[in-house]
Coordinates of C-alpha atoms in Angstrom, one line a residue:
X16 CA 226.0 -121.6 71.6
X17 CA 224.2 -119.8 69.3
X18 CA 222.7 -122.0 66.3
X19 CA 221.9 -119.9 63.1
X20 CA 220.6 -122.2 59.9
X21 CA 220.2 -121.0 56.5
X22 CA 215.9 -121.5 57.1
X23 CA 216.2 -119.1 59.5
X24 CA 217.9 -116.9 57.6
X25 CA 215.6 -117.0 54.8
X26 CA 212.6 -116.7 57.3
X27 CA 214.4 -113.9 58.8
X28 CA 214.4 -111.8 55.7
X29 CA 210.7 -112.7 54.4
X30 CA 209.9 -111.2 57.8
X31 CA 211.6 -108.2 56.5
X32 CA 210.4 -108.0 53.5
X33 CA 207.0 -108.6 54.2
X34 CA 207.0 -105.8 57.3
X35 CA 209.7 -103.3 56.7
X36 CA 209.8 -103.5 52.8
X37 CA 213.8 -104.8 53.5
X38 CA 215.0 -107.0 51.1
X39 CA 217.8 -109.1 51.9
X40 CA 219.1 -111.7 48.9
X41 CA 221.6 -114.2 50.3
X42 CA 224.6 -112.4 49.4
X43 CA 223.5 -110.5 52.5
X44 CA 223.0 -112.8 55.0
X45 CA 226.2 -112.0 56.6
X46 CA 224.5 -109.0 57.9
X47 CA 221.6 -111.4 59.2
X48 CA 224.2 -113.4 61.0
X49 CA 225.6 -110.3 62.8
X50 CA 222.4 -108.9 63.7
X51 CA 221.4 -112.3 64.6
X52 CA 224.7 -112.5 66.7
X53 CA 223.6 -109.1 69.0
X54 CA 220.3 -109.5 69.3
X55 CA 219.5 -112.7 70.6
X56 CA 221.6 -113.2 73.6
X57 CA 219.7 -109.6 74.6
X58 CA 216.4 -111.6 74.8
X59 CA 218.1 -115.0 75.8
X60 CA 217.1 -117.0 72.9
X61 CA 219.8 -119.5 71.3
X62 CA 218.3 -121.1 68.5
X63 CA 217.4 -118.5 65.5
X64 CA 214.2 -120.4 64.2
X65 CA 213.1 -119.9 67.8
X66 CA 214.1 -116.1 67.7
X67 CA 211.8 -115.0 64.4
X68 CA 209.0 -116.4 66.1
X69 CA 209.2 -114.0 69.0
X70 CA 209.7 -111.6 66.0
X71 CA 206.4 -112.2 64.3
X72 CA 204.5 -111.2 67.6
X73 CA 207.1 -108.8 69.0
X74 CA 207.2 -105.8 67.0
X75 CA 210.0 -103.6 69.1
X76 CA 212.3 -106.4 69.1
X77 CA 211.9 -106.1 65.3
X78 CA 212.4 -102.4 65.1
X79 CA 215.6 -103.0 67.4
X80 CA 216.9 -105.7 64.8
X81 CA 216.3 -103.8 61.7
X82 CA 219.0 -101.4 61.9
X83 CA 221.4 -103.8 62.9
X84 CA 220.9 -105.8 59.1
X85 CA 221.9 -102.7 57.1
X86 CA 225.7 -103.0 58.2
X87 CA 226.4 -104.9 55.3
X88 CA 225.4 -101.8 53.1
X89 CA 228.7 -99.8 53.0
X90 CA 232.3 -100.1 51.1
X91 CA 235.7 -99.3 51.0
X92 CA 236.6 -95.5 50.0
X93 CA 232.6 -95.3 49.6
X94 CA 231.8 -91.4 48.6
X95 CA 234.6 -90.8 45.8
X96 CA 234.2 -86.7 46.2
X97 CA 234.9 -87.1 50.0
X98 CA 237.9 -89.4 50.0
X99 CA 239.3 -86.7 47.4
X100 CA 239.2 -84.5 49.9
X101 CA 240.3 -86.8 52.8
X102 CA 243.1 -87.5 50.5
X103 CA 244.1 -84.0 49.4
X104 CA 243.1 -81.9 51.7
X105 CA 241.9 -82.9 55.1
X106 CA 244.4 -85.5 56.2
X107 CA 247.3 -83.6 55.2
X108 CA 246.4 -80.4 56.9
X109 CA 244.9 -82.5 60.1
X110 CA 248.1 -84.5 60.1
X111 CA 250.3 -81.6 59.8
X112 CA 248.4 -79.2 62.3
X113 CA 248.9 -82.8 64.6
X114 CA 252.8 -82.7 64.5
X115 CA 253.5 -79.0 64.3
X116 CA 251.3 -79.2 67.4
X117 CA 253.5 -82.3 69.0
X118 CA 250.2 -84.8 69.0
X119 CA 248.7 -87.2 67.7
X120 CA 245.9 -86.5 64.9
X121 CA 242.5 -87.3 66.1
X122 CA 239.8 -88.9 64.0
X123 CA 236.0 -90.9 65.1
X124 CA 234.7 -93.1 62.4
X125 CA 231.4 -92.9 64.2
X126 CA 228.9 -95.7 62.8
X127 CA 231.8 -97.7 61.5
X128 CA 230.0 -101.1 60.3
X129 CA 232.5 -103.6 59.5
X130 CA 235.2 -101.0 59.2
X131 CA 235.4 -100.4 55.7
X132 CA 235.8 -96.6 56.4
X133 CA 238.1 -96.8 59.0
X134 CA 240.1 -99.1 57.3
X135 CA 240.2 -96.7 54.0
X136 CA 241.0 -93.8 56.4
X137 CA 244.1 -95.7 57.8
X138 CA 245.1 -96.6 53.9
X139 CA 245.5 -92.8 53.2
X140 CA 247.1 -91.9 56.0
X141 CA 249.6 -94.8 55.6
X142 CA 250.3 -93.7 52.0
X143 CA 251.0 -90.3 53.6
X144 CA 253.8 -91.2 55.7
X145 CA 251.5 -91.3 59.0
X146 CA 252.7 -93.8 61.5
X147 CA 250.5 -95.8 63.5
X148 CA 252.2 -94.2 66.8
X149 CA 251.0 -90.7 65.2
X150 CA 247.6 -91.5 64.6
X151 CA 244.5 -92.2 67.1
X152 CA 241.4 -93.5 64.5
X153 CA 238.8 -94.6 67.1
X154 CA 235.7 -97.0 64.9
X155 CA 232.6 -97.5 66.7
X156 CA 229.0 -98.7 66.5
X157 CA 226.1 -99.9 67.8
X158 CA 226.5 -103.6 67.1
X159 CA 229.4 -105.3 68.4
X160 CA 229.2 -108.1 66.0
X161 CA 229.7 -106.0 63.5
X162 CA 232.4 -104.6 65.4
X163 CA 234.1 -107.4 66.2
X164 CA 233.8 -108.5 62.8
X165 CA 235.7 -105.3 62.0
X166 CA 238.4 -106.3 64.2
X167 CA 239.2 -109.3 62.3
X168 CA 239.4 -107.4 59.1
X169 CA 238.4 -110.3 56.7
X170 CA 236.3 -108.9 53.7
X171 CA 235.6 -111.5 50.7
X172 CA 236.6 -110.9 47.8
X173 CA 233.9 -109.5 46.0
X174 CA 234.2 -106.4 48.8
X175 CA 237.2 -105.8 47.8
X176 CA 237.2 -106.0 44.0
X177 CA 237.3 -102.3 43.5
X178 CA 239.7 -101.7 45.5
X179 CA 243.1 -100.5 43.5
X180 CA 245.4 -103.3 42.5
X181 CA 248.2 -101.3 44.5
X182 CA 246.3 -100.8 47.8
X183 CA 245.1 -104.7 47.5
X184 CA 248.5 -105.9 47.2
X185 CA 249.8 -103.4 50.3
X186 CA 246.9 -103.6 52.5
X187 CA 245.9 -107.1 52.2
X188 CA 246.6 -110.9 52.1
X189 CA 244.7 -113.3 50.3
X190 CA 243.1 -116.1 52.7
X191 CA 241.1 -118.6 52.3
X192 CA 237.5 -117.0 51.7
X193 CA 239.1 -113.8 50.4
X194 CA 241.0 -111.2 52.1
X195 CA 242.4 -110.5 55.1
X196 CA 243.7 -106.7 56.3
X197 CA 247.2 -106.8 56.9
X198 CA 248.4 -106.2 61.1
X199 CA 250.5 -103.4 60.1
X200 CA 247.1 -101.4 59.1
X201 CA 245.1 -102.8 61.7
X202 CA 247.6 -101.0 64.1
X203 CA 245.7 -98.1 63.1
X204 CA 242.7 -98.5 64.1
X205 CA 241.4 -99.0 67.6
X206 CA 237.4 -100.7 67.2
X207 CA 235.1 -100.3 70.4
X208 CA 230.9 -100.5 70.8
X209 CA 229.3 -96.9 71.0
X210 CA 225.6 -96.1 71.1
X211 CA 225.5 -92.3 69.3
X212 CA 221.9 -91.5 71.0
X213 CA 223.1 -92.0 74.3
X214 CA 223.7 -88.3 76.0
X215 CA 227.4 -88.6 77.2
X216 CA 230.1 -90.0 75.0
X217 CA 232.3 -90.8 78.4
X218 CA 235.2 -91.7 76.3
X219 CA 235.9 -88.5 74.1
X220 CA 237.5 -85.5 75.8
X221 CA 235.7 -81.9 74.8
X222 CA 237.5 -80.2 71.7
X223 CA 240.0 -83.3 71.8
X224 CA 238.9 -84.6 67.9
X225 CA 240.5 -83.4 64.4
X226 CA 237.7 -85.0 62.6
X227 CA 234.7 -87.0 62.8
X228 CA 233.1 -88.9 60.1
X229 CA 229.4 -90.0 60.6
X230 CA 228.2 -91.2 57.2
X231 CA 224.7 -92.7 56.6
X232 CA 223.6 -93.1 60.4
X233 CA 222.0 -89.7 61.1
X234 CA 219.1 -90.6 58.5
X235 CA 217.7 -93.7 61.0
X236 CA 217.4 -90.7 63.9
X237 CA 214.4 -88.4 64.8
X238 CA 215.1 -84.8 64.9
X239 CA 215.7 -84.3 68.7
X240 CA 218.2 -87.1 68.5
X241 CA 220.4 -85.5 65.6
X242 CA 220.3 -82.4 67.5
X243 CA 221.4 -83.2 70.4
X244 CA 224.1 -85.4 68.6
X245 CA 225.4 -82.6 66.8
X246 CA 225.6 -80.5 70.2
X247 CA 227.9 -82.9 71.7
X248 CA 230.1 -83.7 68.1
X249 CA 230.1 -79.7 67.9
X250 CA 231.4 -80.0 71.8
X251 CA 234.2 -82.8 70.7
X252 CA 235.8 -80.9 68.0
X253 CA 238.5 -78.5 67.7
X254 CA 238.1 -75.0 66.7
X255 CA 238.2 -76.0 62.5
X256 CA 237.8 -78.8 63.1
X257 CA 235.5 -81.2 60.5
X258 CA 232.5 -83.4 60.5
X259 CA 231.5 -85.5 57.5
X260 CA 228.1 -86.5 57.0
X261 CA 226.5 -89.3 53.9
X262 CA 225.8 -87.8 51.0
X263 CA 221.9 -88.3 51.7
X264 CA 222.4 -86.1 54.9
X265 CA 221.9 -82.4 55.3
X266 CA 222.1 -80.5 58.5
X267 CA 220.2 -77.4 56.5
X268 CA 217.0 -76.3 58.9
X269 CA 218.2 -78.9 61.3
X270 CA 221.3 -77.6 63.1
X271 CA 222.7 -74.4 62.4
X272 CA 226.0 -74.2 64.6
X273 CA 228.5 -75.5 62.2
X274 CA 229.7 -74.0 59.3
X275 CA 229.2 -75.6 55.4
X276 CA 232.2 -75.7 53.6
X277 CA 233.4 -77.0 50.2
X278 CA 236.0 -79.2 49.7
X279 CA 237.2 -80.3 46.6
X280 CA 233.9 -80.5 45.2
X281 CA 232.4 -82.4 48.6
X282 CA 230.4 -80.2 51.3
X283 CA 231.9 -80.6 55.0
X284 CA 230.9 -79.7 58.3
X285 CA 233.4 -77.3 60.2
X286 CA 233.3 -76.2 63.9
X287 CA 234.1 -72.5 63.4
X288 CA 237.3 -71.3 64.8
X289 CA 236.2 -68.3 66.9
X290 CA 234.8 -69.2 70.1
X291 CA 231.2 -70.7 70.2
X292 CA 228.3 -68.5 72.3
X293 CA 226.9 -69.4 75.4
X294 CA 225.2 -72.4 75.2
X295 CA 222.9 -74.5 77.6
X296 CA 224.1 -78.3 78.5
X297 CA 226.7 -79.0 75.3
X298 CA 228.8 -80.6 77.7
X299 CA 230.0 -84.5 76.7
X300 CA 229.5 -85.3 80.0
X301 CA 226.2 -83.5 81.0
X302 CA 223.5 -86.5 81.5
X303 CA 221.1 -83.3 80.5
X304 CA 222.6 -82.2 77.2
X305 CA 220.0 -82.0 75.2
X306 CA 220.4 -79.3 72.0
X307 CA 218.1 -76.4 72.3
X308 CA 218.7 -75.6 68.7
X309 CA 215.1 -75.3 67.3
X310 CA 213.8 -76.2 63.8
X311 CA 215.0 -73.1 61.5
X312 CA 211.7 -71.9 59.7
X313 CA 209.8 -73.7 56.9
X314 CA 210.8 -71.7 53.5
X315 CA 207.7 -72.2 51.7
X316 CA 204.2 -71.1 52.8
X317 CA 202.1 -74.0 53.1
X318 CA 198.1 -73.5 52.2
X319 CA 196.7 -77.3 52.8
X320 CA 192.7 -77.8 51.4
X321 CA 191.5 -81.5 51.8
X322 CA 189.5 -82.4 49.4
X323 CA 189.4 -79.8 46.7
X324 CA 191.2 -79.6 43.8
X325 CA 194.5 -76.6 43.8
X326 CA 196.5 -75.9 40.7
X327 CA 198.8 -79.0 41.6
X328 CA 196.7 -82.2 41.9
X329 CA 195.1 -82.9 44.9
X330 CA 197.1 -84.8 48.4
X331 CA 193.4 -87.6 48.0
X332 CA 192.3 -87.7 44.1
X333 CA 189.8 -90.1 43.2
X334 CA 187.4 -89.9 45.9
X335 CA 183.9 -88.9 46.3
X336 CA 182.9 -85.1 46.0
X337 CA 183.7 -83.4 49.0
X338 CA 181.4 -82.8 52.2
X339 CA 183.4 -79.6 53.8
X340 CA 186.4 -77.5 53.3
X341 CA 189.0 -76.4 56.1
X342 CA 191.8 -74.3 55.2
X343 CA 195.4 -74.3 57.4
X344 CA 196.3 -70.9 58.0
X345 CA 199.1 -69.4 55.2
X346 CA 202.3 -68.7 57.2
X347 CA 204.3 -66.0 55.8
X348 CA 207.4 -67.2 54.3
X349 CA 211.3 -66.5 56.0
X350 CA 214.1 -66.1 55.1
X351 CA 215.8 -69.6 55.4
X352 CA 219.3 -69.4 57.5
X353 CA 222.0 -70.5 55.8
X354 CA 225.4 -71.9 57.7
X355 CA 228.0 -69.4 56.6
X356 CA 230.2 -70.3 53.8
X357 CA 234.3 -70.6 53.9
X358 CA 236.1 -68.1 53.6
X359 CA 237.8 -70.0 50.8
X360 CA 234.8 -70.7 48.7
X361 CA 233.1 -68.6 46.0
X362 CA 229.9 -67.0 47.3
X363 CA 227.6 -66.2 43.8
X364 CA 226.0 -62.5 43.9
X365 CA 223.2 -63.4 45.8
X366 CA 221.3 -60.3 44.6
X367 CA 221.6 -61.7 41.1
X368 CA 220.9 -64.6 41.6
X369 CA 217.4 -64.0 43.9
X370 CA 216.6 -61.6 40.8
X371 CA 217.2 -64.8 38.4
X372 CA 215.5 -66.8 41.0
X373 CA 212.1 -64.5 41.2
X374 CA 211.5 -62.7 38.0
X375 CA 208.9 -62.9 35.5
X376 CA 210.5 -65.5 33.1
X377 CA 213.9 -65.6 34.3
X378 CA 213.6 -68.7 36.5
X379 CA 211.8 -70.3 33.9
X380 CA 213.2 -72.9 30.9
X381 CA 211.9 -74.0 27.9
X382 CA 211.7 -77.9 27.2
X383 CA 214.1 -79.6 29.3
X384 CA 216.3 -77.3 30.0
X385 CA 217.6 -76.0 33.2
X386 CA 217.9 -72.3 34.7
X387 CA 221.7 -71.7 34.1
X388 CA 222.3 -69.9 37.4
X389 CA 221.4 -72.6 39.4
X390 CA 224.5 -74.5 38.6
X391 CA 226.0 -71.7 41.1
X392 CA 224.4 -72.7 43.7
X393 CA 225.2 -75.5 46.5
X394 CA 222.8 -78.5 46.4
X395 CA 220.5 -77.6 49.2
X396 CA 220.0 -74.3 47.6
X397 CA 219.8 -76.0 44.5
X398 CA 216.9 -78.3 45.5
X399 CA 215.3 -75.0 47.3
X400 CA 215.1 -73.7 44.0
X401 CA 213.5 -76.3 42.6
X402 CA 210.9 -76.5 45.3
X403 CA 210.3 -72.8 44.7
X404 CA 209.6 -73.5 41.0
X405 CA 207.2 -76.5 41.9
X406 CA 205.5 -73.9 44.1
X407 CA 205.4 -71.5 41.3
X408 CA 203.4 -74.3 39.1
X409 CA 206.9 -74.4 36.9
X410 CA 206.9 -78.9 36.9
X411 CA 209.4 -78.8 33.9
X412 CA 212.5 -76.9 34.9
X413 CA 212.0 -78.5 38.8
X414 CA 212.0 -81.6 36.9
X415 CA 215.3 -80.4 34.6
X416 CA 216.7 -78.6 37.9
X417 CA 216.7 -81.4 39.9
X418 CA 217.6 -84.2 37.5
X419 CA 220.8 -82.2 36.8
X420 CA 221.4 -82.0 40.7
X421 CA 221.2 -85.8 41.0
X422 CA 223.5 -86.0 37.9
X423 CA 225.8 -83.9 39.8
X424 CA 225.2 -85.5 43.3
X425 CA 223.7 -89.2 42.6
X426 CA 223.7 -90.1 46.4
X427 CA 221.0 -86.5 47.5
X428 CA 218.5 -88.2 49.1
X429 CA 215.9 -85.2 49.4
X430 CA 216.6 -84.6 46.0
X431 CA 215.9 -88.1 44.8
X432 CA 212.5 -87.7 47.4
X433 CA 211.6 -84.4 45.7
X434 CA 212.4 -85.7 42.2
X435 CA 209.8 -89.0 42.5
X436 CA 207.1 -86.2 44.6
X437 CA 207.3 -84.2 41.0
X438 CA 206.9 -87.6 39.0
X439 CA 203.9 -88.7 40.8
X440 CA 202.5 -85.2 40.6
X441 CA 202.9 -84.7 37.1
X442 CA 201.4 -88.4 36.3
X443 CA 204.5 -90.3 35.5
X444 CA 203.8 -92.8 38.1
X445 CA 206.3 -95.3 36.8
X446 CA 208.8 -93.1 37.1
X447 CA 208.3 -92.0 40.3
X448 CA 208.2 -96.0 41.6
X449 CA 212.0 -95.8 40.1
X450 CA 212.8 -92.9 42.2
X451 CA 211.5 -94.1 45.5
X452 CA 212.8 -97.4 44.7
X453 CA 216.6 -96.0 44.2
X454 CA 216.3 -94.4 47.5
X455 CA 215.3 -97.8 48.8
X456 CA 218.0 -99.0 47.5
X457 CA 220.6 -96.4 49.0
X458 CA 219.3 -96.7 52.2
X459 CA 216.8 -99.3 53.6
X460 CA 214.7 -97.9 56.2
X461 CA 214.4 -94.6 54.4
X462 CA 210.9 -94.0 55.9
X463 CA 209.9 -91.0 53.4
X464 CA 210.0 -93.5 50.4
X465 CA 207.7 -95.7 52.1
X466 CA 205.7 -92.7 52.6
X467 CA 206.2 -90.7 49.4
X468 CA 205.7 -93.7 47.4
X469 CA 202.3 -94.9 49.4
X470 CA 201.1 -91.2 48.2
X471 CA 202.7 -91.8 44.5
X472 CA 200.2 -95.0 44.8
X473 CA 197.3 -93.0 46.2
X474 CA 197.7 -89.9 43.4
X475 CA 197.6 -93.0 41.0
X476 CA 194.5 -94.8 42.5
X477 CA 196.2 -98.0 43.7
X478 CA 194.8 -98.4 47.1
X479 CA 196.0 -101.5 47.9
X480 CA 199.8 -100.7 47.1
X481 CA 199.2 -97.5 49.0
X482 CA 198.7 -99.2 52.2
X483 CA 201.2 -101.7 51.4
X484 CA 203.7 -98.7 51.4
X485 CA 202.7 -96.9 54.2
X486 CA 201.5 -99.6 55.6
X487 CA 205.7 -100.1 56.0
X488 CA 206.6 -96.8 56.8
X489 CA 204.3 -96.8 60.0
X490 CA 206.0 -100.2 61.0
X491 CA 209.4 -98.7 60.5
X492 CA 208.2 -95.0 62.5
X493 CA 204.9 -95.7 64.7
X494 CA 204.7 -92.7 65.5
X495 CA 204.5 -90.9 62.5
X496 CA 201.5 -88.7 62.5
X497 CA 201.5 -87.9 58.6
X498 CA 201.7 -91.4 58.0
X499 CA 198.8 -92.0 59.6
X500 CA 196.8 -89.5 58.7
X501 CA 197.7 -90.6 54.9
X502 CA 197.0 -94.2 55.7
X503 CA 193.5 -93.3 57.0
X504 CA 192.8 -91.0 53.6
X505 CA 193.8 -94.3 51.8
X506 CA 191.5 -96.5 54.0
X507 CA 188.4 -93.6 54.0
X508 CA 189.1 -94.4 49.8
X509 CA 189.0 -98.2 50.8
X510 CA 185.1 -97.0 52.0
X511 CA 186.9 -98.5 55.8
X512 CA 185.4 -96.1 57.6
X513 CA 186.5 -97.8 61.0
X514 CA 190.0 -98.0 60.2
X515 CA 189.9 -94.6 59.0
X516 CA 188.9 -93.1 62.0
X517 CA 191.4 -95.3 63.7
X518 CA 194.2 -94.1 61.7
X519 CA 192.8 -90.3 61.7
X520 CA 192.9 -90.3 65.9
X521 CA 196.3 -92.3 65.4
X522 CA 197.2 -89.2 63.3
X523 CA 196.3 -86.8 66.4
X524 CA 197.3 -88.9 69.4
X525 CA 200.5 -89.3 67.8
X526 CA 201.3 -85.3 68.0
X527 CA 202.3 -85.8 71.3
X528 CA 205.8 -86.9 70.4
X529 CA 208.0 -84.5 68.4
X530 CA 207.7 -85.1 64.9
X531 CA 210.7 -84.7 62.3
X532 CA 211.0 -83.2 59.3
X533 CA 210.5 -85.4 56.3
X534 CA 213.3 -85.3 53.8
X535 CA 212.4 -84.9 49.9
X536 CA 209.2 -82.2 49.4
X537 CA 205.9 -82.8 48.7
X538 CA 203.6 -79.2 48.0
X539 CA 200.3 -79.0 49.7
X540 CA 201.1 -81.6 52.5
X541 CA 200.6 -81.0 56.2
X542 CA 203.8 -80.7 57.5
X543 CA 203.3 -79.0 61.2
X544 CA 201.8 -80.4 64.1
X545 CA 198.6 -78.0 63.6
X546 CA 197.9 -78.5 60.1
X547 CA 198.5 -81.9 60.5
X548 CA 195.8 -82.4 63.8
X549 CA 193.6 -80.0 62.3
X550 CA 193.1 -82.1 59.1
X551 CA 192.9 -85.3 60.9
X552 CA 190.5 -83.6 63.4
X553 CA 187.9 -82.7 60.2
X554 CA 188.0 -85.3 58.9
X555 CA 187.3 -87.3 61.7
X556 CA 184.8 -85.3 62.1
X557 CA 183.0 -85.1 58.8
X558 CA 183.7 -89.3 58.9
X559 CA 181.3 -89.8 62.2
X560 CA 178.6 -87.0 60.8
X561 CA 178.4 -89.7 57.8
X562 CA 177.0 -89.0 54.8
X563 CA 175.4 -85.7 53.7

């Protein structure tokens, strides 16, 4: 049996804090528990105290755990703008298409938690008229506490006290530590374990699923593993058929199969309708499916110079005059490819709008305010047109551009990244510690706020906080080679010229494994295997020349 005391508990999430930057109060430790729960019998350890030892000294049994303590981060009918759409649009035309069709509708809450989702899915589609003969909801994820915490539908009753007074009196019955989902809902929902990065999903049928919702899980997976994820959702769908990511995830310059659409003010996924091209190994069942979709092309030309000053302040201020200069080769910018819109949804004149975008004055505000055709756009082109203004020098309308976007979206993460990259830049450090720390907030092991706020630190000449903060973000992704090579600019600053070098050939050796794309936007910063090794690899250098 497994014994779990509140010591442990609180050792548990010092541990966290102290490595990963995760901060746990007690009001979370039901999370701990169900981590706790999964984890240990996989190592064979009953007693808990006994278990964070092993964690202190084993760091990959850590990294397993930590993405097993976010669970308790979700909510019922969590992303308003969505569930407006679930409700008025996509469960009605699902459900219909199912019964014209003589079949049951078809929906995978994948990365379901404790099943608030699924649970809010079967509430909609039981105010609908659905019965629970016509409906197949299939809830999975990767810890089967959690799941089976799911099953027994209790939630206390803080969880629930949003929840409309109507729904709470339908849906649930009061018990003794809060509430309890009633068994006519329950009947809805069919709760199983599921590992998303494994490459066959044995128990989904190709182009058997109406929908699949896969909210806030993409953002803990490297780039290979999202793409060849999306190959085999693309590959479960029906032609039309939808995929709904979190608000803080994009598939723009990751995947480019499935088509962006707008739906009642929230942006979907949909498998297009006309048969999908040739592709290699999208099979579920293909042990070798791995996506062959490559990285769409970087939209901003990238001109990196260590240690020299540029018109935006430099990636390592502060330091001592500089030895050498290397340059990274300019690549010309591309036209970035953009999933094709709906038929159904207003596409602004994009000649207009490039000419608003690129002339003299026009994409330009004064004060605070913000270009007016940008409101036109969708939020990833939105935030690309910020970027373009923070390439262009223009701080204050980026600044205006993308505050307005985050008033209009408050859950963007790369916007929320981008907007605490412009603080820091433009010197409003305590700002910028607000911004990483709300995306901290939204999601825990977001490893670009570690990073992005280690740099904030380093613009701002707090070295110690720096590697504090990156110090995290290399716990949380080893193998992040920017990391390291920022974390050895910090420690070169430190005058640590041992661990610098260590970090720099960290930086380098690292290149061997694929590296992702960093959400949020930082101008000036490696951001390609090349420019990345071929900064580490001078200043490596000019570190074991020594001093001129």
């Amino acid at each position: 049996m497994l014994t779990v005391t509140s010591k442990a508990l609180q050792q548990l999430s010092s541990l966290l804090l102290e490595r990963a930057g995760l901060k746990i109060t007690p009001d979370g430790y039901h999370s701990l528990r169900l981590a706790l729960s999964t984890r240990m019998p996989v190592v064979g350890i009953v007693n808990a105290e006994e278990y964070v030892k092993l964690l202190r000294s084993a760091e990959d049994e850590l990294r397993a755990l930590l993405p097993l303590v976010t669970v308790g981060h979700t909510e019922f009918f969590r992303d308003p703008k969505q569930f407006r759409a679930l409700e008025s649009r996509i469960l009605p035309d699902a459900l219909w298409k199912a019964r014209r069709e003589n079949r049951r509708i078809s929906i995978w809450s994948a990365g379901c938690a404790t099943g608030e989702e699924p649970y809010s899915l079967a509430m909609v589609l039981a105010e609908q008229g659905a019965l629970p003969i016509e409906v197949d909801l299939w809830a999975t994820d990767l810890n089967l506490a959690a799941v089976e915490a799911a099953k027994q539908g209790r939630f206390s009753a803080r969880r629930v006290a949003g929840m409309h007074g109507d729904r709470r009196t339908r849906f649930f019955r009061p018990v003794e530590d809060g509430y309890e989902i009633v068994s006519s809902l329950k009947d809805y929902v069919r709760f199983d374990g599921q590992n998303l990065a494994v490459p066959v999903f044995e128990k989904v049928k190709p182009e058997s699923l109406d929908l699949i919702l896969c909210r806030n899980v993409i953002i803990y997976f490297d780039l290979p593993t999202i793409r060849a994820l999306m190959d085999r959702f693309l590959a479960a769908l029906r032609p039309g058929a939808l995929l709904l990511l979190g608000y803080s995830e994009s598939l723009f310059k990751v995947y480019d199969r499935f088509e962006m659409v707008e739906m009642e003010g929230a942006f979907v996924y949909r498998r297009p309708v006309k048969p999908l091209p040739p592709r290699t190994s999208i099979g579920l069942g293909n042990t070798k499916g791995q996506s062959t979709s490559s990285l769409l092309p970087s939209t901003r030309a990238l001109k990196t110079t260590l240690d020299t000053s540029s018109k935006v302040p430099p990636v390592s201020p502060g330091g001592p005059a500089p030895r050498k200069t290397v340059e990274v080769p300019v690549r010309a910018p591309e036209a970035p490819q953009v999933a094709n819109p709906a038929a159904t949804v207003a596409d602004p004149p994009r000649k207009s709008l490039e000419a608003s975008a690129v002339g003299a004055d026009a994409g330009r505000t004064r004060g605070s305010e913000m270009p007016a055709w940008s409101l036109m756009l969708a939020p990833g082109e939105r935030l690309n047109a910020a970027v373009r203004m923070i390439e262009r020098g223009d701080f204050v309308s980026a600044v205006a551009t993308v505050e307005q976007l985050l008033a209009d979206e408050p859950g963007h993460l790369d916007a929320l990244l981008t907007l605490g990259n412009i603080y820091s830049l433009s010197g409003r450090v305590v700002d910028a510690r607000d911004a990483f720390a709300q995306a901290i907030n939204r999601e825990p092991l977001c490893v670009e706020a570690r990073v992005f706020g280690g740099l904030a630190e380093l613009q701002a000449g707090e070295l110690a906080e720096a590697r504090a903060e990156l110090g995290k973000a290399l716990f949380l992704e080893p193998s992040l080679a920017i990391g390291h090579y920022l974390m050895a600019q910090v420690h070169e600053r430190l005058k640590d010229n041992e661990a610098a070098r260590r970090h720099y050939r960290n930086a380098i050796s690292q290149l061997r494994f694929p590296q992702r794309q960093l959400a949020g936007h930082y101008p000036e910063l490696p951001d390609s295997a090349e420019s990345i090794s071929r900064a580490a690899r001078y200043a490596l250098a000019a570190l074991e020349e020594g001093p001129l």
